[in-house]
Coordinates of N, CA and C in Angstrom, one line a residue:
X1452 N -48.4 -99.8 -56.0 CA -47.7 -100.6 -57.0 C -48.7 -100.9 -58.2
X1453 N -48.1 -100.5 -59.5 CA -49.1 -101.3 -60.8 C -48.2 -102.5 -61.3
X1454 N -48.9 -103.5 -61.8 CA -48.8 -104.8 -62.1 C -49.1 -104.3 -63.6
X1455 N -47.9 -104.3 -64.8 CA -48.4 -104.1 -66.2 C -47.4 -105.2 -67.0
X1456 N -48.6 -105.6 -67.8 CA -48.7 -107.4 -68.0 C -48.9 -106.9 -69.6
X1457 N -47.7 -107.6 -70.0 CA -47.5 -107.6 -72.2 C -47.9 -109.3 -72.2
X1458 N -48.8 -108.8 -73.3 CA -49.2 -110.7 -73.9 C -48.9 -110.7 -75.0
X1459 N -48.2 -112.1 -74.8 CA -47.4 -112.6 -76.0 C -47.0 -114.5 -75.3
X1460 N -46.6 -114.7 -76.6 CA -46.1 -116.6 -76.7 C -44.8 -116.4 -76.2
X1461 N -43.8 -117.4 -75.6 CA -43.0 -117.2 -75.3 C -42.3 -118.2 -76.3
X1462 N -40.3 -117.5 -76.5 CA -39.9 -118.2 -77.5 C -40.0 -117.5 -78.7
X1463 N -38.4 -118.3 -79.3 CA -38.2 -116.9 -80.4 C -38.4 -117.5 -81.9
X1464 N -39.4 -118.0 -81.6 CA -40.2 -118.5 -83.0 C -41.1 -117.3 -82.8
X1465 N -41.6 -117.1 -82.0 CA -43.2 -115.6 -81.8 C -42.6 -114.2 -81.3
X1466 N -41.1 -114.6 -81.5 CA -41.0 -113.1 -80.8 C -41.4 -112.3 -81.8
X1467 N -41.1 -112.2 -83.1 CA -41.5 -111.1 -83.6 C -42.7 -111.1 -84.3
X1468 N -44.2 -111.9 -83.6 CA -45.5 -112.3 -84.0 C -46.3 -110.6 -83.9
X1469 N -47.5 -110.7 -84.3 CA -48.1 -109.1 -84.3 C -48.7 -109.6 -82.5
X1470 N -48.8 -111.0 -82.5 CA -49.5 -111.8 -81.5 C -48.4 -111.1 -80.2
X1471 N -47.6 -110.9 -80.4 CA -46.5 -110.5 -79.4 C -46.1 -109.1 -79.2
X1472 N -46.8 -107.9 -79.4 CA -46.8 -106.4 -79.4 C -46.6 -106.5 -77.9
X1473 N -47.3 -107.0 -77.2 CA -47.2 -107.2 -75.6 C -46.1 -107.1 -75.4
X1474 N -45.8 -108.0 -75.3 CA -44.0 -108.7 -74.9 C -42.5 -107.3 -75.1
X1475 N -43.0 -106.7 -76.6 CA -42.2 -106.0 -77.7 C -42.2 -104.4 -76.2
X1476 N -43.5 -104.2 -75.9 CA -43.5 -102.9 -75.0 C -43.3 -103.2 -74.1
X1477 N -43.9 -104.1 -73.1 CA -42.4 -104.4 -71.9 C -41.1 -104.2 -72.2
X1478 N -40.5 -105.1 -73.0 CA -39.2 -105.2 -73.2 C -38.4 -103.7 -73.5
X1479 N -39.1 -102.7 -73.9 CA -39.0 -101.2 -74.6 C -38.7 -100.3 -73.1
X1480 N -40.1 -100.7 -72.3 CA -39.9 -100.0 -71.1 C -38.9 -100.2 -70.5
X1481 N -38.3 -101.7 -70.2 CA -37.5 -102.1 -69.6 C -36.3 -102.0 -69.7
X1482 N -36.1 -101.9 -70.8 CA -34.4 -101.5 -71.2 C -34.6 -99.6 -71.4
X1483 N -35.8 -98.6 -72.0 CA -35.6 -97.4 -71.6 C -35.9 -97.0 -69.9
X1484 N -36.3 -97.7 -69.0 CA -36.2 -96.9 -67.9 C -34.8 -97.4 -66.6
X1485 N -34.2 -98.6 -67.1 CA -33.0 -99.1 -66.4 C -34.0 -100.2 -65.7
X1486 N -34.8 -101.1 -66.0 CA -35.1 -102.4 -65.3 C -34.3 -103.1 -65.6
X1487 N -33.5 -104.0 -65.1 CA -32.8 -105.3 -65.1 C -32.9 -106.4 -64.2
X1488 N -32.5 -107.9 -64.9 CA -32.5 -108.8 -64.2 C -34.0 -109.4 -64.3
X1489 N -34.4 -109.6 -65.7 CA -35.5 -110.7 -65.6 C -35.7 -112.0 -64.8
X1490 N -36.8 -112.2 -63.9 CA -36.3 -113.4 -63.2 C -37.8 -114.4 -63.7
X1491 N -37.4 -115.7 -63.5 CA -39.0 -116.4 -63.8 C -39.5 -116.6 -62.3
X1492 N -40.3 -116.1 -62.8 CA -41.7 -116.1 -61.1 C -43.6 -115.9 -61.9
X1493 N -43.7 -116.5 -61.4 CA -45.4 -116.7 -61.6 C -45.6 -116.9 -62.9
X1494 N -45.4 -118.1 -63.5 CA -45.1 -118.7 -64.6 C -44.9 -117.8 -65.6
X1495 N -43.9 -116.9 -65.5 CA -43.6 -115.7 -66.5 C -42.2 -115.4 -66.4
X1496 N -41.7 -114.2 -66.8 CA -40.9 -113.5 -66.3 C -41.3 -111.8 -66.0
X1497 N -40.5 -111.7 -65.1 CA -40.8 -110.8 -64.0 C -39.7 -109.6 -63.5
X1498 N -39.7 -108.8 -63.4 CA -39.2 -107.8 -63.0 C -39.2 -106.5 -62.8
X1499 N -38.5 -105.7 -61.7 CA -39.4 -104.7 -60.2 C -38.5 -103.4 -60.8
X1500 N -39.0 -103.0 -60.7 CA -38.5 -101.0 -60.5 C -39.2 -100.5 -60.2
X1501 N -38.7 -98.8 -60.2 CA -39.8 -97.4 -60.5 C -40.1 -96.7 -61.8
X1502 N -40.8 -96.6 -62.0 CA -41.2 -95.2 -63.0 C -41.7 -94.6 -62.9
X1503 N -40.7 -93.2 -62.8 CA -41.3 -91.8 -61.8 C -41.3 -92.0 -60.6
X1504 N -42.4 -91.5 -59.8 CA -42.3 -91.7 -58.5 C -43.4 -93.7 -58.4
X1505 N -43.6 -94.1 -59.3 CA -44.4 -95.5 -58.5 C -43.4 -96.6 -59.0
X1506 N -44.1 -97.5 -57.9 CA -43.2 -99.0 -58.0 C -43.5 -99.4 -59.0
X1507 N -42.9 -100.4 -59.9 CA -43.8 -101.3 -61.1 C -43.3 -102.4 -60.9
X1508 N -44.0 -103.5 -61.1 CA -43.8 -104.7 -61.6 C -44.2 -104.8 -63.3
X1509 N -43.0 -105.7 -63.9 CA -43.5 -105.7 -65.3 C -44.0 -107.2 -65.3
X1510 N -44.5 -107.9 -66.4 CA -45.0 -109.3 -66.1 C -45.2 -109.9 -67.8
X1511 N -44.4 -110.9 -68.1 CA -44.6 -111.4 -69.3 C -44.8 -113.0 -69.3
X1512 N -46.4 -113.4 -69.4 CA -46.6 -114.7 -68.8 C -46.4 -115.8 -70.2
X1513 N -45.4 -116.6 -69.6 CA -44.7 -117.7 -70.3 C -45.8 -119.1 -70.1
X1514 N -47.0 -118.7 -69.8 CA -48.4 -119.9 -69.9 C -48.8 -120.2 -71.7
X1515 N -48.2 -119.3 -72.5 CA -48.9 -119.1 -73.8 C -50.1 -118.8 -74.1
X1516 N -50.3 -117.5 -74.7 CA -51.2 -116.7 -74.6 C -52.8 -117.3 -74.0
X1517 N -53.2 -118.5 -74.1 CA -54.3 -119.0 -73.9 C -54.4 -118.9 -72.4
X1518 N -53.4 -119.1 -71.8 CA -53.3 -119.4 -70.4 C -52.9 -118.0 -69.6
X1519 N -52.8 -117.0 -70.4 CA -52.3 -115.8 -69.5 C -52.6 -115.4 -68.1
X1520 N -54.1 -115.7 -67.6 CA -54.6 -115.3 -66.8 C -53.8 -116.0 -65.3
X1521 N -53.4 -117.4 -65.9 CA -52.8 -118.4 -64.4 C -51.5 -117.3 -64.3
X1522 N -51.0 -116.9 -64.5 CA -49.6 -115.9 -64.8 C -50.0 -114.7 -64.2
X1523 N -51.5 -114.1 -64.6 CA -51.4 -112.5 -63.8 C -52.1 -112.6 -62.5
X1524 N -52.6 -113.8 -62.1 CA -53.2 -114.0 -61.0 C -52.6 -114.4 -59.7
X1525 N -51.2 -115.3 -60.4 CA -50.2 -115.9 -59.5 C -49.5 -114.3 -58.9
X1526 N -49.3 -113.3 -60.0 CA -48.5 -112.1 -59.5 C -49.7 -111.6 -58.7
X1527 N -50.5 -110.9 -58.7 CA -51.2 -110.1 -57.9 C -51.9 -110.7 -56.5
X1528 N -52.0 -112.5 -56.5 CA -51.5 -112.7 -55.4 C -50.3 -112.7 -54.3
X1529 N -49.5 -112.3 -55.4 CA -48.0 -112.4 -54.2 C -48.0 -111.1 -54.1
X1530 N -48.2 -109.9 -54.9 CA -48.0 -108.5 -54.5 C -49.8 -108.1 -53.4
X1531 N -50.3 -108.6 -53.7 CA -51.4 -108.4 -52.9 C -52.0 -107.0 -53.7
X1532 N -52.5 -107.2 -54.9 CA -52.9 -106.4 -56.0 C -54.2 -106.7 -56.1
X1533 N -55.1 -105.7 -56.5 CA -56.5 -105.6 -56.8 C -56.1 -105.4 -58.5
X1534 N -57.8 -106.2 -59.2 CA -57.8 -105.7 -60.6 C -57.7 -104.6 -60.9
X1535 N -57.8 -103.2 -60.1 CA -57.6 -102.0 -60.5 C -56.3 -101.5 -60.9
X1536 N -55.4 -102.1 -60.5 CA -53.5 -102.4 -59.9 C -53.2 -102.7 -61.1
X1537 N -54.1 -103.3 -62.1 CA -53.2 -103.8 -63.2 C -53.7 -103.3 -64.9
X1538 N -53.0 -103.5 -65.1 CA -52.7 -102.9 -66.6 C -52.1 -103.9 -67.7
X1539 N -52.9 -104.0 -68.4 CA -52.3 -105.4 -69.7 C -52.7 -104.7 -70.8
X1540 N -50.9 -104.9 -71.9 CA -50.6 -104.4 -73.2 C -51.0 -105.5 -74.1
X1541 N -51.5 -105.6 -75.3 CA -52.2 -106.3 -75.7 C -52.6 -105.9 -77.4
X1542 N -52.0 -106.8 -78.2 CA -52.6 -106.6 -79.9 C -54.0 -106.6 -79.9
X1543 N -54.2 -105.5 -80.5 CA -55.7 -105.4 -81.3 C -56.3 -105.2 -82.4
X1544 N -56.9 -106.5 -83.1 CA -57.1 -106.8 -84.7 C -58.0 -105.6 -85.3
X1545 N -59.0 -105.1 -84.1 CA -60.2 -104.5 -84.4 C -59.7 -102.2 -84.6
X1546 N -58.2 -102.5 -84.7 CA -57.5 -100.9 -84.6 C -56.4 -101.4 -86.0
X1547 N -56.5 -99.8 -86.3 CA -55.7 -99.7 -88.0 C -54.3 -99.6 -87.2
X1548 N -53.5 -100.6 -87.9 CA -51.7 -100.6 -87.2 C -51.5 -99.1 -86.8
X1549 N -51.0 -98.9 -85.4 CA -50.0 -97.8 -85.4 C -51.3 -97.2 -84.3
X1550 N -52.1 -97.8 -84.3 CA -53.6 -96.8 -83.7 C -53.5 -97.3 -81.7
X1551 N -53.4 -96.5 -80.9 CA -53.7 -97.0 -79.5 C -54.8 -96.4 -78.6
X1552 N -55.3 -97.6 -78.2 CA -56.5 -97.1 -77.1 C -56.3 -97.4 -76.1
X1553 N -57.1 -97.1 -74.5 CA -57.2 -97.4 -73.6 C -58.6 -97.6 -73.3
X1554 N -58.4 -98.8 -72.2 CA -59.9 -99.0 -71.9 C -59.7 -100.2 -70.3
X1555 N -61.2 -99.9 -69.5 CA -61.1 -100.1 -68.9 C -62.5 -100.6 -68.2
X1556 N -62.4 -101.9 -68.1 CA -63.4 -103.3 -68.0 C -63.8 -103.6 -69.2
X1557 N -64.9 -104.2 -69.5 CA -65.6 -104.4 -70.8 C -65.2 -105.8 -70.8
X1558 N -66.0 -106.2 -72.4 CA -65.4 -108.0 -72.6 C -64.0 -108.1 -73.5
X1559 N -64.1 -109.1 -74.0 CA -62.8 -109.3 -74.5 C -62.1 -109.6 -76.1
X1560 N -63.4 -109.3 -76.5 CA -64.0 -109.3 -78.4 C -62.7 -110.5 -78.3
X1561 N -62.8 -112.0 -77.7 CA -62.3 -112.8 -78.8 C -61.1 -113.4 -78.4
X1562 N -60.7 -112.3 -77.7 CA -59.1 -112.2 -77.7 C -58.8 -113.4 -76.7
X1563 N -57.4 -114.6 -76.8 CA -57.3 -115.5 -76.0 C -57.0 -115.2 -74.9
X1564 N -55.9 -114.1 -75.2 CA -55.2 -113.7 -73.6 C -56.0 -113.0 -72.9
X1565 N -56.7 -112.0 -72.9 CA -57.8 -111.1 -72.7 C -59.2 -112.4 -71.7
X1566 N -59.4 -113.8 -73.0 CA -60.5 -114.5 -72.4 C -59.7 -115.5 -70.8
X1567 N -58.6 -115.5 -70.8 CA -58.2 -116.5 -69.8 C -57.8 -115.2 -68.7
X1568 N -57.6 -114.3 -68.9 CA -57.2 -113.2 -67.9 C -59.1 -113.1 -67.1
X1569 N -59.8 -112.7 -68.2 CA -61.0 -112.7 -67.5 C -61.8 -113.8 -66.8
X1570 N -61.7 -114.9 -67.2 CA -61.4 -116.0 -66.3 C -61.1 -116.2 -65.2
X1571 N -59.6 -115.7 -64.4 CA -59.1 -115.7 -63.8 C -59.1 -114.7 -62.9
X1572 N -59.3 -113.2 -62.9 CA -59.1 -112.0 -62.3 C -60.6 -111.3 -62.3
X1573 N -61.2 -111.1 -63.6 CA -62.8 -110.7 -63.8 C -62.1 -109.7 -64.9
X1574 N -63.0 -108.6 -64.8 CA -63.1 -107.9 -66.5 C -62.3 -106.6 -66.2
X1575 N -62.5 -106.0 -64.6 CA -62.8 -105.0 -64.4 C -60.7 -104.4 -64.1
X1576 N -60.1 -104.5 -64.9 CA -58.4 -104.1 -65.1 C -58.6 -103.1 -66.1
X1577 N -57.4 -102.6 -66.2 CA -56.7 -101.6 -67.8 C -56.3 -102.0 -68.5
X1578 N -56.6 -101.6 -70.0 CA -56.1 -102.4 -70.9 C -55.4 -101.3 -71.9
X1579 N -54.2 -101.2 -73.0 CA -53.6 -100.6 -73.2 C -54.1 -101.6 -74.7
X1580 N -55.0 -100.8 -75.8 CA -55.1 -101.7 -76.8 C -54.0 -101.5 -77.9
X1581 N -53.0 -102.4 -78.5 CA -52.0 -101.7 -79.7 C -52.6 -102.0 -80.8
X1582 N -53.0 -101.6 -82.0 CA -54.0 -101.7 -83.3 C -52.7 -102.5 -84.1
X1583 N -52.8 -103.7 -84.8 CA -52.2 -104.1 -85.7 C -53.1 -104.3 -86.8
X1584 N -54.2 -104.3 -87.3 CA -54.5 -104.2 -88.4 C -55.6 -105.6 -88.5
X1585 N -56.5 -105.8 -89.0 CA -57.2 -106.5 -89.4 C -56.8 -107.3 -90.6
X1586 N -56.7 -108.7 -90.9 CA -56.5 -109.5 -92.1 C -57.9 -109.4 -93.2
X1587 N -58.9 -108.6 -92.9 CA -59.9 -108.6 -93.5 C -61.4 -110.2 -93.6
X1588 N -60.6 -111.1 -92.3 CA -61.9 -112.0 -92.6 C -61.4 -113.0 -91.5
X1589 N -62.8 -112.9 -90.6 CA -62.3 -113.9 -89.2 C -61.5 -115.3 -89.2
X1590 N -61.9 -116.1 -90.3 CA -61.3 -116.9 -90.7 C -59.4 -117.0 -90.9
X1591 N -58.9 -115.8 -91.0 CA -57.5 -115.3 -91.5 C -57.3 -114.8 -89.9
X1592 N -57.7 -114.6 -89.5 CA -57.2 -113.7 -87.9 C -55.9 -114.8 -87.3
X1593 N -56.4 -116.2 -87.0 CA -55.4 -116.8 -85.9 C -53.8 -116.9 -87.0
X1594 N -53.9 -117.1 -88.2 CA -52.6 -117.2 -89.0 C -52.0 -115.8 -89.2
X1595 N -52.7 -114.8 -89.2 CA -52.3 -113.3 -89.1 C -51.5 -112.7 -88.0
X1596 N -52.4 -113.0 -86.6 CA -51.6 -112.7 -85.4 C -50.2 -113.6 -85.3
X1597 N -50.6 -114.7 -85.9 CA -49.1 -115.4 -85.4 C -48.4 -115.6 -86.7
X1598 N -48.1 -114.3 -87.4 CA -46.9 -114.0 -88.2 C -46.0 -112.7 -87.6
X1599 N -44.7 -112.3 -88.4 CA -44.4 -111.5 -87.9 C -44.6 -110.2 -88.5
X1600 N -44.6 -109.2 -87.9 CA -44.3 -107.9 -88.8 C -43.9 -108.0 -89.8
X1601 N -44.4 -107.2 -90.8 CA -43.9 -107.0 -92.1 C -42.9 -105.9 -91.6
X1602 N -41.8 -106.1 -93.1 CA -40.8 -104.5 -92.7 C -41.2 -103.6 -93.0
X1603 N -42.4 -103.2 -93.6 CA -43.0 -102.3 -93.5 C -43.5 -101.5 -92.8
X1604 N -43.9 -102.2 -91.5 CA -44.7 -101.9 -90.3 C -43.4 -101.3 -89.3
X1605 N -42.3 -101.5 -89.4 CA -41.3 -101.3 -88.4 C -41.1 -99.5 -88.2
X1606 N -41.6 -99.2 -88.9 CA -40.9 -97.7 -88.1 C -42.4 -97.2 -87.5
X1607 N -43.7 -97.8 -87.9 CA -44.4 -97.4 -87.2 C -44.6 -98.3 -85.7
X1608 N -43.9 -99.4 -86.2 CA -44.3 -100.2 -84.5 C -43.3 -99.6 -83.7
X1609 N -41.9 -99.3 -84.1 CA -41.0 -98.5 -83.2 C -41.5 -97.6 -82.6
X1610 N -42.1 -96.4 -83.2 CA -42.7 -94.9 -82.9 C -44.1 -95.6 -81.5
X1611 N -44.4 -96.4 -82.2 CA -45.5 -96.8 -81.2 C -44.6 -97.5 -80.0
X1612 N -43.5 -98.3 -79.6 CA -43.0 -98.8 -79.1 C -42.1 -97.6 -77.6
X1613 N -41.6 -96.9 -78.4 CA -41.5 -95.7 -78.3 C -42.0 -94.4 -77.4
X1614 N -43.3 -94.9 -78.0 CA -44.4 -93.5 -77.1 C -44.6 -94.1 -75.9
X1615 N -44.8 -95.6 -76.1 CA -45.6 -96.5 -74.8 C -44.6 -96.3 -73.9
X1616 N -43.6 -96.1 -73.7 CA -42.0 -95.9 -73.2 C -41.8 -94.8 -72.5
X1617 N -42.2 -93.7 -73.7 CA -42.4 -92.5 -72.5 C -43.2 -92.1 -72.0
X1618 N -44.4 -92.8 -72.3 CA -45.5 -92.2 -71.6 C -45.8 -93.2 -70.0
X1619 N -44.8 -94.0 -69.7 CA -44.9 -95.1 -68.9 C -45.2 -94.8 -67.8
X1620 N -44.7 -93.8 -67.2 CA -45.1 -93.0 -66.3 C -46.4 -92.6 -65.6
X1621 N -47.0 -92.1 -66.9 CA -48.3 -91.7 -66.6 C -49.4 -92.4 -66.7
X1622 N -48.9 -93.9 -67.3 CA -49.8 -95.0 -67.3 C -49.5 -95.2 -66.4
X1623 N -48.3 -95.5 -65.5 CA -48.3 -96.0 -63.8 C -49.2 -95.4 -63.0
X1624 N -49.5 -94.2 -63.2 CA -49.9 -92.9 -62.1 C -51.6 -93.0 -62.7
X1625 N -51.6 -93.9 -64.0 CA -53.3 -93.2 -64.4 C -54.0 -92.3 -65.4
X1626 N -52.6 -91.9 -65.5 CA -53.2 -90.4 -66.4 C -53.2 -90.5 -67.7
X1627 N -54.3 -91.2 -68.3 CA -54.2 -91.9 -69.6 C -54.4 -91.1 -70.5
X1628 N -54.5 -89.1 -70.2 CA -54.5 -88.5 -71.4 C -53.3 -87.9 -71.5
X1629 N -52.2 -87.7 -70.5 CA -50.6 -87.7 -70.6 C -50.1 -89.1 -71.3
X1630 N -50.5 -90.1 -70.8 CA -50.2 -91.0 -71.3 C -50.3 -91.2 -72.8
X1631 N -51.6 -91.1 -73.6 CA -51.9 -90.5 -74.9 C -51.3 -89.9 -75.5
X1632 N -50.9 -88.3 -75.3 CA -50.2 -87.2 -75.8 C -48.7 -88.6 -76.0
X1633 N -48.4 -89.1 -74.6 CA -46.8 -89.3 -75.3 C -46.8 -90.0 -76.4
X1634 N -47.5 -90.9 -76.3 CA -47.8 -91.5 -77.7 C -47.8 -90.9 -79.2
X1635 N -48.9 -89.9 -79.1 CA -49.3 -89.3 -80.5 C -48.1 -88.3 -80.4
X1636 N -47.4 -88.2 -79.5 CA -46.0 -86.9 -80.0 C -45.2 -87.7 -80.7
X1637 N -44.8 -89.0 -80.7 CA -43.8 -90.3 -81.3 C -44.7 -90.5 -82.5
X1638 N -45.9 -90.7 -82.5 CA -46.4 -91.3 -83.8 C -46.9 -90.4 -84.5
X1639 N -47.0 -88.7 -84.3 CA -47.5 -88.0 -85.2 C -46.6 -86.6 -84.8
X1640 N -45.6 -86.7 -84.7 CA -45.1 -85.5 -83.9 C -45.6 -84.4 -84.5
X1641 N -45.6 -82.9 -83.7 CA -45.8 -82.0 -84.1 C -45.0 -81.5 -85.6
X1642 N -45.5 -80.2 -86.2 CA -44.6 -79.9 -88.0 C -43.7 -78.7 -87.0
X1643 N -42.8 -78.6 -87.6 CA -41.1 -77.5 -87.0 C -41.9 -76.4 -87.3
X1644 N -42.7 -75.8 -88.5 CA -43.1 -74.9 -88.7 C -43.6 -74.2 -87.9
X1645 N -43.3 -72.4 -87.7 CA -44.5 -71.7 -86.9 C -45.4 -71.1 -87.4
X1646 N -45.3 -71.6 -88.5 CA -47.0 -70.9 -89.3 C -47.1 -69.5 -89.5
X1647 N -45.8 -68.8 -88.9 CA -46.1 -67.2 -90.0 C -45.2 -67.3 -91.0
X1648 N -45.6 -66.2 -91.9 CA -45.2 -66.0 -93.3 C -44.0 -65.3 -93.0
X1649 N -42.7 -65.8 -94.3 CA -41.6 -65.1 -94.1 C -41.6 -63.5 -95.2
X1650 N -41.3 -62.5 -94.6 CA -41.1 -61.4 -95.0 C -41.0 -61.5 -96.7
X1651 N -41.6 -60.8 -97.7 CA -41.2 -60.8 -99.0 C -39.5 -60.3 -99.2
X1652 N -39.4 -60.9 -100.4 CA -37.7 -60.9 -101.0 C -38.3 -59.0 -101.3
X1653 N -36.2 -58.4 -100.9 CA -36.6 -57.1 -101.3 C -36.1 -57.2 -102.9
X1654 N -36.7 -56.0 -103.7 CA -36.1 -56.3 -104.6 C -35.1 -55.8 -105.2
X1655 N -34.4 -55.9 -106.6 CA -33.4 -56.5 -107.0 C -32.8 -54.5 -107.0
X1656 N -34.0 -54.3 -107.9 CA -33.7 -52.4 -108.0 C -34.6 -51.6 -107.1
X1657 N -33.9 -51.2 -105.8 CA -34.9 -50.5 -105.0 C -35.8 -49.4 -105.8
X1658 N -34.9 -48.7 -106.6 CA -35.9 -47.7 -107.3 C -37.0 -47.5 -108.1
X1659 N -36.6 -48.8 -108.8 CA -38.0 -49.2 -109.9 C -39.0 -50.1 -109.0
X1660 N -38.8 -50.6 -107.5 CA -39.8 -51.2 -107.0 C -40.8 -49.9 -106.3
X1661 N -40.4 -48.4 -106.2 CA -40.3 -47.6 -105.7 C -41.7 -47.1 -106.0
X1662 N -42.7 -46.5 -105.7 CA -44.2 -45.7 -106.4 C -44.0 -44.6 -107.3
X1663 N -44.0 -44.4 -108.1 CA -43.9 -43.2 -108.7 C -45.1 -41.8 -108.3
X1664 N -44.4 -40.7 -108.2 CA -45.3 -39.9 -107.8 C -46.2 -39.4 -109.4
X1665 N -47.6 -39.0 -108.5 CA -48.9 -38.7 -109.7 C -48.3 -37.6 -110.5
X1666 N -48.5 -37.9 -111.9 CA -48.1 -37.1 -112.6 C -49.4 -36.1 -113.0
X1667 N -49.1 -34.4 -112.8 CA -49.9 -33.4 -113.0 C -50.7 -33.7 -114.6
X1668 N -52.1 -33.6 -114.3 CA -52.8 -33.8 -115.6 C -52.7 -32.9 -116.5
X1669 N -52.2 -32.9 -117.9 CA -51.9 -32.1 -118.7 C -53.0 -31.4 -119.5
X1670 N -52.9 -30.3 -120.0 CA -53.6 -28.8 -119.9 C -54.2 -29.6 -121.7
X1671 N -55.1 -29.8 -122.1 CA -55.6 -29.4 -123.5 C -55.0 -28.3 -123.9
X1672 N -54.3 -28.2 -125.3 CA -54.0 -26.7 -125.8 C -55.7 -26.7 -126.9
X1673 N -56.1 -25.1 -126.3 CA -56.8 -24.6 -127.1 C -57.1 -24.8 -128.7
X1674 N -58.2 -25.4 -129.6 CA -57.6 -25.6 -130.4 C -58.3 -24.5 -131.4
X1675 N -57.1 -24.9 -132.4 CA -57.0 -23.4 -133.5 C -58.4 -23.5 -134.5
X1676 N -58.5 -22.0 -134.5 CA -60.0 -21.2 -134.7 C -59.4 -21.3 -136.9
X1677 N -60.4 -21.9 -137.2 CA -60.4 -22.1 -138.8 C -60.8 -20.5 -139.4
X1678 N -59.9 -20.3 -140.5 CA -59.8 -19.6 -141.1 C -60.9 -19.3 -142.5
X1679 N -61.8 -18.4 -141.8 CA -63.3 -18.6 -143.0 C -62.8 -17.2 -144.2
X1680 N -61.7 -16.4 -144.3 CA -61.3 -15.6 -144.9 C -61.5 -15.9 -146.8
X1681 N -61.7 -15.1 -147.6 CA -62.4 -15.7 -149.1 C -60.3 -14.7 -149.7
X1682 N -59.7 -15.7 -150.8 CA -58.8 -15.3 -151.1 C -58.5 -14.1 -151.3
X1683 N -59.7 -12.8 -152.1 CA -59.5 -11.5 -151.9 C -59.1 -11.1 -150.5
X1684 N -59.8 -11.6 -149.6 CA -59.7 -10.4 -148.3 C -58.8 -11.2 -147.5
X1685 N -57.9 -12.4 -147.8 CA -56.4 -12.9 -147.2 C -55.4 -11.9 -148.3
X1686 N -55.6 -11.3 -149.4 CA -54.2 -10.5 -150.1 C -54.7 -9.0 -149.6
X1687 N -55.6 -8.7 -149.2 CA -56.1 -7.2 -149.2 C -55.2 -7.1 -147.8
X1688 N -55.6 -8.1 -146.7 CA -54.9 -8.1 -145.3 C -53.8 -7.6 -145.4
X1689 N -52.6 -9.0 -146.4 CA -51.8 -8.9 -146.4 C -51.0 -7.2 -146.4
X1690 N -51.2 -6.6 -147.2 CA -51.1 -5.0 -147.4 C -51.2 -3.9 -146.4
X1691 N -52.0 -4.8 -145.5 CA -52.7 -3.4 -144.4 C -51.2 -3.2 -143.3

């Protein structure tokens, strides 16, 4: 069984915060792979399926982001989950919007949900980073995360929403460079093109596009021998 935990505020004042990308990919998985029936358990909400061949639990802790950790600790004691079991989606200031990483242990550059998880569980889980973009000055960070998307940002947070969706699978199983590919196929899809050249246009007059054959080089005519004759001996001729 993997335990994969979206951080976000709960409440539809933050649903559509950058602070809440978490929340946004749960909810994505859950309505594309047929989960239903959110229930509240471990001060979250909660709910069980498959994807693919593994169990999932999904997990959206309703502690507010500062408190996340009492939320992922309550679940992986009732499933009887190791930190390796789990997997947390998660905004990241320090990635250009639209950009995803994975990673696994390390600290927590900052992040509230990230510092109360480590608190609570230790370092050593997966983390699924979503890049939203930097405000340009630490000071600007906490008023930044907890705004919402610009419309601007929507068809790339979709495509990113998207990939995380179909690649769900292979993040259950591990395989975080299938997992990857699904992603970058949604956010950068392959070009239709196959890259060979189409045949040239024929043209309009076959004939005149046609070679001409080499034309035989023409003969110099001999040229005419001058006449050194003195006017007597051109009339004397004449007579002979």
């Amino acid at each position: 069984m993997k335990l994969i935990v979206g951080l976000g505020n709960p409440g539809a004042k933050y649903a559509g915060n950058r602070h809440n990308i978490g929340f946004m990919a749960l909810d994505r998985i859950a309505q594309d792979h047929g989960f239903a029936g959110w229930k509240t358990k471990h001060n979250g909400l909660t709910v069980e399926g498959r994807i693919g061949a593994d169990r999932v639990v999904l997990l959206k802790p309703e502690t507010f982001m500062n408190n996340s950790g009492q939320s992922v600790q309550s679940a992986m004691r009732f499933h009887k989950l190791e930190p390796a079991d789990v997997i947390v989606l998660h905004d990241e200031i320090d990635l250009a919007p639209g950009k995803v990483k994975c990673k696994t242990g390390g600290g927590h550059a900052g992040h509230n949900g990230l510092r109360s998880i480590h608190a609570h569980i230790g370092p050593d889980y997966d983390r699924v980073r979503l890049g939203v973009g930097h405000p340009g000055h630490k000071d600007a960070v906490p008023g930044y995360v907890l705004r919402d998307f610009a419309k601007a940002d929507q068809d790339w947070l979709d495509d990113v929403l998207r990939g995380i969706s179909d690649g769900a699978a292979e993040l259950a199983r591990g395989d975080t460079a299938k997992f990857m590919n699904a992603v970058a196929l949604r956010v950068a899809p392959p070009r239709s093109g196959t890259g060979t050249k189409k045949p040239a246009a024929a043209p309009a007059n076959p004939q005149a596009a046609a070679p001409k054959p080499p034309q035989p080089a023409a003969h110099p005519e001999p040229a005419a021998k001058s006449d050194e004759r003195n006017p007597m001996q051109k009339l004397l001729d004449r007579f002979k």
